[in-house]
PDB file of C-alpha atoms in Angstrom:
ATOM      1  CA  MET A   1      49.761 -19.239 -16.412  1.00  0.00           C
ATOM      2  CA  LYS A   2      48.747 -18.205 -12.910  1.00  0.00           C
ATOM      3  CA  LEU A   3      46.738 -15.309 -14.376  1.00  0.00           C
ATOM      4  CA  VAL A   4      44.879 -17.660 -16.720  1.00  0.00           C
ATOM      5  CA  ARG A   5      44.099 -20.016 -13.821  1.00  0.00           C
ATOM      6  CA  TRP A   6      42.870 -17.070 -11.676  1.00  0.00           C
ATOM      7  CA  LEU A   7      40.621 -15.764 -14.467  1.00  0.00           C
ATOM      8  CA  SER A   8      39.205 -19.244 -14.964  1.00  0.00           C
ATOM      9  CA  CYS A   9      38.339 -19.479 -11.275  1.00  0.00           C
ATOM     10  CA  VAL A  10      36.644 -16.081 -11.345  1.00  0.00           C
ATOM     11  CA  CYS A  11      34.569 -16.999 -14.390  1.00  0.00           C
ATOM     12  CA  LEU A  12      33.577 -20.314 -12.834  1.00  0.00           C
ATOM     13  CA  ALA A  13      32.509 -18.568  -9.620  1.00  0.00           C
ATOM     14  CA  LEU A  14      30.405 -16.105 -11.564  1.00  0.00           C
ATOM     15  CA  LEU A  15      28.743 -18.873 -13.538  1.00  0.00           C
ATOM     16  CA  CYS A  16      27.959 -20.846 -10.389  1.00  0.00           C
ATOM     17  CA  SER A  17      26.649 -17.876  -8.391  1.00  0.00           C
ATOM     18  CA  PRO A  18      22.851 -17.846  -8.273  1.00  0.00           C
ATOM     19  CA  ALA A  19      21.400 -14.849 -10.068  1.00  0.00           C
ATOM     20  CA  LEU A  20      18.944 -12.745  -8.125  1.00  0.00           C
ATOM     21  CA  ALA A  21      15.429 -13.388  -9.307  1.00  0.00           C
ATOM     22  CA  GLU A  22      13.485 -10.550 -10.859  1.00  0.00           C
ATOM     23  CA  LEU A  23      11.037  -9.042  -8.413  1.00  0.00           C
ATOM     24  CA  GLN A  24       7.308  -9.021  -9.026  1.00  0.00           C
ATOM     25  CA  LEU A  25       6.031  -5.734  -7.625  1.00  0.00           C
ATOM     26  CA  LEU A  26       2.251  -5.800  -7.321  1.00  0.00           C
ATOM     27  CA  THR A  27      -0.013  -2.830  -6.684  1.00  0.00           C
ATOM     28  CA  GLU A  28      -3.641  -1.821  -7.173  1.00  0.00           C
ATOM     29  CA  ASP A  29      -5.442   1.059  -8.861  1.00  0.00           C
ATOM     30  CA  THR A  30      -5.576   3.588  -5.992  1.00  0.00           C
ATOM     31  CA  PRO A  31      -4.747   7.160  -7.078  1.00  0.00           C
ATOM     32  CA  PRO A  32      -2.578   8.966  -6.188  1.00  0.00           C
ATOM     33  CA  MET A  33      -0.622   6.036  -4.765  1.00  0.00           C
ATOM     34  CA  SER A  34      -0.705   3.894  -7.913  1.00  0.00           C
ATOM     35  CA  PHE A  35      -2.714   4.041 -11.123  1.00  0.00           C
ATOM     36  CA  MET A  36      -2.433   3.701 -14.898  1.00  0.00           C
ATOM     37  CA  ARG A  37      -1.602   6.858 -16.858  1.00  0.00           C
ATOM     38  CA  ASP A  38      -0.884   6.902 -20.599  1.00  0.00           C
ATOM     39  CA  GLY A  39      -0.357   3.157 -20.602  1.00  0.00           C
ATOM     40  CA  GLU A  40       2.164   3.203 -17.746  1.00  0.00           C
ATOM     41  CA  VAL A  41       1.804   2.538 -14.016  1.00  0.00           C
ATOM     42  CA  SER A  42       2.299   5.809 -12.160  1.00  0.00           C
ATOM     43  CA  GLY A  43       1.732   7.371  -8.747  1.00  0.00           C
ATOM     44  CA  PHE A  44       3.487   8.263  -5.512  1.00  0.00           C
ATOM     45  CA  SER A  45       4.296   4.760  -4.328  1.00  0.00           C
ATOM     46  CA  VAL A  46       5.247   3.650  -7.849  1.00  0.00           C
ATOM     47  CA  GLU A  47       7.808   6.473  -8.046  1.00  0.00           C
ATOM     48  CA  VAL A  48       9.237   5.468  -4.666  1.00  0.00           C
ATOM     49  CA  VAL A  49       9.504   1.817  -5.719  1.00  0.00           C
ATOM     50  CA  ARG A  50      11.220   2.745  -9.003  1.00  0.00           C
ATOM     51  CA  ALA A  51      13.734   4.849  -7.071  1.00  0.00           C
ATOM     52  CA  LEU A  52      14.425   1.916  -4.742  1.00  0.00           C
ATOM     53  CA  LEU A  53      14.908  -0.441  -7.698  1.00  0.00           C
ATOM     54  CA  ALA A  54      17.509   1.938  -9.111  1.00  0.00           C
ATOM     55  CA  ARG A  55      19.321   2.273  -5.775  1.00  0.00           C
ATOM     56  CA  THR A  56      19.397  -1.450  -4.971  1.00  0.00           C
ATOM     57  CA  GLY A  57      20.291  -2.553  -8.498  1.00  0.00           C
ATOM     58  CA  ASP A  58      17.458  -5.072  -8.450  1.00  0.00           C
ATOM     59  CA  SER A  59      15.372  -5.752 -11.521  1.00  0.00           C
ATOM     60  CA  GLY A  60      11.615  -5.846 -11.132  1.00  0.00           C
ATOM     61  CA  LYS A  61       8.339  -5.652 -12.977  1.00  0.00           C
ATOM     62  CA  ILE A  62       5.570  -3.431 -11.589  1.00  0.00           C
ATOM     63  CA  GLU A  63       2.075  -4.780 -12.238  1.00  0.00           C
ATOM     64  CA  LEU A  64      -1.345  -3.296 -11.538  1.00  0.00           C
ATOM     65  CA  MET A  65      -3.955  -5.851 -10.467  1.00  0.00           C
ATOM     66  CA  PRO A  66      -6.973  -6.229  -8.145  1.00  0.00           C
ATOM     67  CA  TRP A  67      -5.938  -6.080  -4.497  1.00  0.00           C
ATOM     68  CA  THR A  68      -7.442  -9.456  -3.520  1.00  0.00           C
ATOM     69  CA  ARG A  69      -5.407 -11.309  -6.165  1.00  0.00           C
ATOM     70  CA  ALA A  70      -2.224  -9.322  -5.437  1.00  0.00           C
ATOM     71  CA  PHE A  71      -2.568  -9.955  -1.696  1.00  0.00           C
ATOM     72  CA  TYR A  72      -2.904 -13.702  -2.333  1.00  0.00           C
ATOM     73  CA  LEU A  73       0.052 -13.913  -4.734  1.00  0.00           C
ATOM     74  CA  ALA A  74       2.324 -11.944  -2.406  1.00  0.00           C
ATOM     75  CA  GLN A  75       2.094 -14.714   0.186  1.00  0.00           C
ATOM     76  CA  GLN A  76       2.800 -17.637  -2.167  1.00  0.00           C
ATOM     77  CA  GLN A  77       6.412 -17.441  -3.322  1.00  0.00           C
ATOM     78  CA  ALA A  78       9.687 -15.575  -2.971  1.00  0.00           C
ATOM     79  CA  ASP A  79      10.545 -12.236  -4.557  1.00  0.00           C
ATOM     80  CA  ILE A  80       7.031 -10.825  -4.708  1.00  0.00           C
ATOM     81  CA  ALA A  81       6.270  -7.467  -3.098  1.00  0.00           C
ATOM     82  CA  LEU A  82       2.900  -5.842  -2.491  1.00  0.00           C
ATOM     83  CA  PHE A  83       2.690  -2.057  -2.262  1.00  0.00           C
ATOM     84  CA  SER A  84       1.544   0.084  -0.698  1.00  0.00           C
ATOM     85  CA  THR A  85       0.422  -2.091   2.199  1.00  0.00           C
ATOM     86  CA  VAL A  86      -0.743  -0.780   5.558  1.00  0.00           C
ATOM     87  CA  ARG A  87       1.114  -2.590   8.339  1.00  0.00           C
ATOM     88  CA  THR A  88      -1.225  -3.950  11.006  1.00  0.00           C
ATOM     89  CA  PRO A  89      -0.885  -6.506  13.834  1.00  0.00           C
ATOM     90  CA  GLU A  90      -3.076  -8.902  11.834  1.00  0.00           C
ATOM     91  CA  ARG A  91      -0.652  -8.780   8.863  1.00  0.00           C
ATOM     92  CA  GLU A  92       2.626  -8.592  10.755  1.00  0.00           C
ATOM     93  CA  GLY A  93       3.745 -12.202  10.325  1.00  0.00           C
ATOM     94  CA  LYS A  94       2.527 -12.555   6.750  1.00  0.00           C
ATOM     95  CA  PHE A  95       5.197 -10.366   5.132  1.00  0.00           C
ATOM     96  CA  LEU A  96       8.679  -8.878   5.431  1.00  0.00           C
ATOM     97  CA  TRP A  97       8.363  -5.104   5.675  1.00  0.00           C
ATOM     98  CA  VAL A  98      10.173  -2.157   4.080  1.00  0.00           C
ATOM     99  CA  GLY A  99       9.017   1.301   5.094  1.00  0.00           C
ATOM    100  CA  PRO A 100       7.076   3.210   6.005  1.00  0.00           C
ATOM    101  CA  ILE A 101       6.985   5.271   2.824  1.00  0.00           C
ATOM    102  CA  VAL A 102       4.029   7.459   3.857  1.00  0.00           C
ATOM    103  CA  VAL A 103       1.572   7.819   6.744  1.00  0.00           C
ATOM    104  CA  GLY A 104      -2.131   8.700   6.602  1.00  0.00           C
ATOM    105  CA  THR A 105      -5.192   8.800   8.855  1.00  0.00           C
ATOM    106  CA  THR A 106      -8.125   6.405   8.598  1.00  0.00           C
ATOM    107  CA  SER A 107     -11.634   7.693   9.356  1.00  0.00           C
ATOM    108  CA  PHE A 108     -15.274   6.885   8.730  1.00  0.00           C
ATOM    109  CA  TYR A 109     -17.049   8.895   5.998  1.00  0.00           C
ATOM    110  CA  SER A 110     -20.701   9.533   5.168  1.00  0.00           C
ATOM    111  CA  LEU A 111     -22.467  11.572   2.499  1.00  0.00           C
ATOM    112  CA  ARG A 112     -22.690  15.172   3.687  1.00  0.00           C
ATOM    113  CA  SER A 113     -26.335  15.285   2.577  1.00  0.00           C
ATOM    114  CA  ARG A 114     -27.233  12.714   5.255  1.00  0.00           C
ATOM    115  CA  ASN A 115     -26.213  15.093   8.082  1.00  0.00           C
ATOM    116  CA  LEU A 116     -25.052  12.044  10.000  1.00  0.00           C
ATOM    117  CA  VAL A 117     -23.479  12.440  13.447  1.00  0.00           C
ATOM    118  CA  ILE A 118     -20.964   9.741  14.460  1.00  0.00           C
ATOM    119  CA  ASP A 119     -18.943  10.634  17.548  1.00  0.00           C
ATOM    120  CA  ASP A 120     -17.358   7.314  18.521  1.00  0.00           C
ATOM    121  CA  LEU A 121     -16.689   3.738  17.437  1.00  0.00           C
ATOM    122  CA  GLN A 122     -19.810   2.444  19.182  1.00  0.00           C
ATOM    123  CA  GLN A 123     -22.041   4.686  17.067  1.00  0.00           C
ATOM    124  CA  ALA A 124     -20.204   3.605  13.921  1.00  0.00           C
ATOM    125  CA  ALA A 125     -20.718  -0.055  14.832  1.00  0.00           C
ATOM    126  CA  ALA A 126     -24.449   0.574  15.303  1.00  0.00           C
ATOM    127  CA  SER A 127     -24.939   2.631  12.121  1.00  0.00           C
ATOM    128  CA  GLY A 128     -26.062  -0.227   9.879  1.00  0.00           C
ATOM    129  CA  PRO A 129     -24.027  -1.952   7.134  1.00  0.00           C
ATOM    130  CA  LEU A 130     -20.558  -0.442   6.676  1.00  0.00           C
ATOM    131  CA  ALA A 131     -19.005  -1.134   3.246  1.00  0.00           C
ATOM    132  CA  LEU A 132     -15.333  -2.110   3.017  1.00  0.00           C
ATOM    133  CA  PRO A 133     -13.146  -4.089   0.601  1.00  0.00           C
ATOM    134  CA  LYS A 134     -12.671  -7.508   2.194  1.00  0.00           C
ATOM    135  CA  GLN A 135      -8.861  -7.542   1.956  1.00  0.00           C
ATOM    136  CA  TRP A 136      -8.336  -4.017   3.273  1.00  0.00           C
ATOM    137  CA  TYR A 137      -6.613  -3.386   6.581  1.00  0.00           C
ATOM    138  CA  THR A 138      -9.734  -1.512   7.712  1.00  0.00           C
ATOM    139  CA  PHE A 139     -11.840  -4.666   7.358  1.00  0.00           C
ATOM    140  CA  GLU A 140      -9.289  -6.659   9.375  1.00  0.00           C
ATOM    141  CA  THR A 141      -8.898  -3.963  12.029  1.00  0.00           C
ATOM    142  CA  LEU A 142     -12.592  -3.313  12.579  1.00  0.00           C
ATOM    143  CA  SER A 143     -13.367  -7.030  12.593  1.00  0.00           C
ATOM    144  CA  ALA A 144     -10.765  -7.448  15.335  1.00  0.00           C
ATOM    145  CA  ARG A 145     -12.481  -4.642  17.273  1.00  0.00           C
ATOM    146  CA  GLY A 146     -15.766  -6.510  17.229  1.00  0.00           C
ATOM    147  CA  PHE A 147     -17.604  -4.741  14.377  1.00  0.00           C
ATOM    148  CA  ASP A 148     -20.287  -7.129  13.142  1.00  0.00           C
ATOM    149  CA  ASN A 149     -21.844  -4.720  10.625  1.00  0.00           C
ATOM    150  CA  LEU A 150     -19.108  -4.911   7.969  1.00  0.00           C
ATOM    151  CA  TYR A 151     -20.295  -5.407   4.377  1.00  0.00           C
ATOM    152  CA  GLY A 152     -17.396  -6.883   2.410  1.00  0.00           C
ATOM    153  CA  VAL A 153     -16.969  -5.795  -1.222  1.00  0.00           C
ATOM    154  CA  SER A 154     -14.325  -6.542  -3.847  1.00  0.00           C
ATOM    155  CA  THR A 155     -13.114  -3.065  -4.800  1.00  0.00           C
ATOM    156  CA  PRO A 156     -12.967   0.527  -3.514  1.00  0.00           C
ATOM    157  CA  LYS A 157     -15.242   1.557  -6.389  1.00  0.00           C
ATOM    158  CA  GLN A 158     -17.944  -0.847  -5.185  1.00  0.00           C
ATOM    159  CA  MET A 159     -17.619   0.669  -1.725  1.00  0.00           C
ATOM    160  CA  MET A 160     -18.057   4.190  -3.089  1.00  0.00           C
ATOM    161  CA  THR A 161     -20.954   3.152  -5.325  1.00  0.00           C
ATOM    162  CA  MET A 162     -22.818   1.767  -2.320  1.00  0.00           C
ATOM    163  CA  LEU A 163     -22.217   4.999  -0.406  1.00  0.00           C
ATOM    164  CA  LYS A 164     -23.322   7.207  -3.303  1.00  0.00           C
ATOM    165  CA  HIS A 165     -26.583   5.327  -3.858  1.00  0.00           C
ATOM    166  CA  GLY A 166     -27.494   5.076  -0.187  1.00  0.00           C
ATOM    167  CA  ARG A 167     -27.008   1.340   0.213  1.00  0.00           C
ATOM    168  CA  VAL A 168     -24.768   2.047   3.205  1.00  0.00           C
ATOM    169  CA  LYS A 169     -24.478   5.090   5.452  1.00  0.00           C
ATOM    170  CA  LEU A 170     -20.785   4.723   6.234  1.00  0.00           C
ATOM    171  CA  ILE A 171     -17.516   3.638   4.699  1.00  0.00           C
ATOM    172  CA  ALA A 172     -14.015   3.665   6.188  1.00  0.00           C
ATOM    173  CA  THR A 173     -10.985   4.815   4.259  1.00  0.00           C
ATOM    174  CA  GLU A 174      -8.128   7.202   4.621  1.00  0.00           C
ATOM    175  CA  ASP A 175      -7.249  10.744   3.769  1.00  0.00           C
ATOM    176  CA  LEU A 176      -4.467   9.969   1.270  1.00  0.00           C
ATOM    177  CA  THR A 177      -6.672   8.028  -1.145  1.00  0.00           C
ATOM    178  CA  LEU A 178     -10.121   9.505  -0.423  1.00  0.00           C
ATOM    179  CA  ALA A 179     -10.261  11.946  -3.356  1.00  0.00           C
ATOM    180  CA  GLY A 180      -9.237   9.316  -5.906  1.00  0.00           C
ATOM    181  CA  GLU A 181     -11.736   6.782  -4.588  1.00  0.00           C
ATOM    182  CA  LEU A 182     -14.562   9.325  -4.635  1.00  0.00           C
ATOM    183  CA  ALA A 183     -13.691  10.374  -8.182  1.00  0.00           C
ATOM    184  CA  THR A 184     -14.447   6.868  -9.466  1.00  0.00           C
ATOM    185  CA  VAL A 185     -18.148   7.554  -8.798  1.00  0.00           C
ATOM    186  CA  ASP A 186     -18.104  11.280  -9.641  1.00  0.00           C
ATOM    187  CA  LEU A 187     -18.016  12.481  -6.031  1.00  0.00           C
ATOM    188  CA  LYS A 188     -15.655  15.020  -4.448  1.00  0.00           C
ATOM    189  CA  PRO A 189     -14.241  15.353  -0.920  1.00  0.00           C
ATOM    190  CA  GLN A 190     -16.703  18.168  -0.199  1.00  0.00           C
ATOM    191  CA  ASP A 191     -19.552  15.698  -0.794  1.00  0.00           C
ATOM    192  CA  VAL A 192     -18.657  13.669   2.306  1.00  0.00           C
ATOM    193  CA  THR A 193     -18.239  14.234   6.037  1.00  0.00           C
ATOM    194  CA  ALA A 194     -15.388  12.684   8.026  1.00  0.00           C
ATOM    195  CA  HIS A 195     -16.157  11.025  11.369  1.00  0.00           C
ATOM    196  CA  VAL A 196     -13.948   9.617  14.134  1.00  0.00           C
ATOM    197  CA  PRO A 197     -10.351   9.266  12.946  1.00  0.00           C
ATOM    198  CA  PHE A 198      -9.570   5.861  14.418  1.00  0.00           C
ATOM    199  CA  MET A 199      -6.257   4.676  13.009  1.00  0.00           C
ATOM    200  CA  ARG A 200      -2.868   5.897  11.861  1.00  0.00           C
ATOM    201  CA  SER A 201      -2.167   4.068   8.608  1.00  0.00           C
ATOM    202  CA  ALA A 202       1.518   3.556   7.823  1.00  0.00           C
ATOM    203  CA  TYR A 203       2.143   2.325   4.269  1.00  0.00           C
ATOM    204  CA  TYR A 204       4.931  -0.180   3.561  1.00  0.00           C
ATOM    205  CA  ILE A 205       6.310  -2.347   0.771  1.00  0.00           C
ATOM    206  CA  ALA A 206       5.382  -5.880   1.895  1.00  0.00           C
ATOM    207  CA  PHE A 207       7.693  -8.632   0.620  1.00  0.00           C
ATOM    208  CA  SER A 208       6.593 -12.261   0.528  1.00  0.00           C
ATOM    209  CA  PRO A 209       7.977 -14.119   3.570  1.00  0.00           C
ATOM    210  CA  GLN A 210      10.067 -16.468   1.385  1.00  0.00           C
ATOM    211  CA  THR A 211      12.093 -13.518   0.039  1.00  0.00           C
ATOM    212  CA  SER A 212      15.747 -13.269   1.079  1.00  0.00           C
ATOM    213  CA  VAL A 213      16.128 -11.205   4.245  1.00  0.00           C
ATOM    214  CA  VAL A 214      19.347  -9.837   2.738  1.00  0.00           C
ATOM    215  CA  ARG A 215      17.389  -8.404  -0.182  1.00  0.00           C
ATOM    216  CA  VAL A 216      14.751  -6.921   2.126  1.00  0.00           C
ATOM    217  CA  ALA A 217      17.427  -5.337   4.345  1.00  0.00           C
ATOM    218  CA  ARG A 218      19.050  -3.825   1.255  1.00  0.00           C
ATOM    219  CA  TRP A 219      15.736  -2.173   0.336  1.00  0.00           C
ATOM    220  CA  GLN A 220      15.329  -0.806   3.851  1.00  0.00           C
ATOM    221  CA  ARG A 221      18.837   0.684   3.719  1.00  0.00           C
ATOM    222  CA  ALA A 222      18.066   2.275   0.355  1.00  0.00           C
ATOM    223  CA  LEU A 223      14.880   3.808   1.761  1.00  0.00           C
ATOM    224  CA  ARG A 224      16.840   5.221   4.695  1.00  0.00           C
ATOM    225  CA  GLN A 225      19.252   6.800   2.198  1.00  0.00           C
ATOM    226  CA  MET A 226      16.273   8.416   0.444  1.00  0.00           C
ATOM    227  CA  HIS A 227      15.307   9.975   3.780  1.00  0.00           C
ATOM    228  CA  GLU A 228      18.840  11.233   4.322  1.00  0.00           C
ATOM    229  CA  ASP A 229      19.370  12.794   0.896  1.00  0.00           C
ATOM    230  CA  GLY A 230      15.906  14.370   0.664  1.00  0.00           C
ATOM    231  CA  SER A 231      14.715  12.396  -2.373  1.00  0.00           C
ATOM    232  CA  LEU A 232      11.789  10.793  -0.503  1.00  0.00           C
ATOM    233  CA  ALA A 233      10.658  14.220   0.698  1.00  0.00           C
ATOM    234  CA  ALA A 234      10.809  15.542  -2.882  1.00  0.00           C
ATOM    235  CA  ILE A 235       8.599  12.701  -4.196  1.00  0.00           C
ATOM    236  CA  LEU A 236       6.167  13.206  -1.317  1.00  0.00           C
ATOM    237  CA  ARG A 237       5.879  16.951  -2.045  1.00  0.00           C
ATOM    238  CA  ARG A 238       5.057  16.259  -5.697  1.00  0.00           C
ATOM    239  CA  TRP A 239       2.281  13.779  -5.027  1.00  0.00           C
ATOM    240  CA  LEU A 240       1.021  14.378  -1.476  1.00  0.00           C
ATOM    241  CA  PRO A 241       2.068  17.882  -0.432  1.00  0.00           C
ATOM    242  CA  HIS A 242       0.002  17.844   2.771  1.00  0.00           C
ATOM    243  CA  ALA A 243       1.178  14.448   4.040  1.00  0.00           C
ATOM    244  CA  PRO A 244       3.765  14.390   6.853  1.00  0.00           C
ATOM    245  CA  MET A 245       7.124  12.736   6.373  1.00  0.00           C
ATOM    246  CA  PRO A 246       7.039   9.147   7.628  1.00  0.00           C
ATOM    247  CA  PRO A 247       9.359   8.116  10.476  1.00  0.00           C
ATOM    248  CA  VAL A 248      12.743   6.585   9.687  1.00  0.00           C
ATOM    249  CA  GLU A 249      13.096   2.933  10.657  1.00  0.00           C
ATOM    250  CA  PRO A 250      16.493   1.215  11.046  1.00  0.00           C
TER     251      PRO A 250
END
């Protein structure tokens, strides 16, 4: 009789316990970080996120969508995560952070055929219109540094199109995604010149602020385990063999 009563209590507790909501994991088309291949979302950061889902036991749906929409949705309700998101002072309070999963370097770029010389931020600010997606960390960072020549666009492809056709002299992006962005307009890394590396860009998984801090901490622990057992390094070598390992955060 006692056993029956105990089992009844256990079943009741399970029924009354709130189930963890499925995560919405939003990302944009930015090879090799995330992109669509053979009808499935793929890429370095996608592989990391799938590994973290498996380790945490969480369920989640990965969706590819324009960055502006994803950035908006990730601030509206619980259990939404935006990846990969560069962590900046301007964004710090808008999300709960898991990472970093990779680190890159942000620089200005011009067409090599222009033979442009840019030696410092002041010259970049005086170079004429500088194309950037409006929701990118680079737009936020350069705006905060007083750049008044920023030309906001909706997508990385628009940025590259403007560069290719001479509508702007400069863009700002980073080494990890440069080749993929150039490829959208049939350019290659050898077609551009890098100027003035001005920012270390650390990529994170950014959870909406309404998400349970317990869930976010569990993801950070799982990422630390991936550092310790070498699985993060293995994914990084497959996708970004020249990128350094990111630091381990507690």
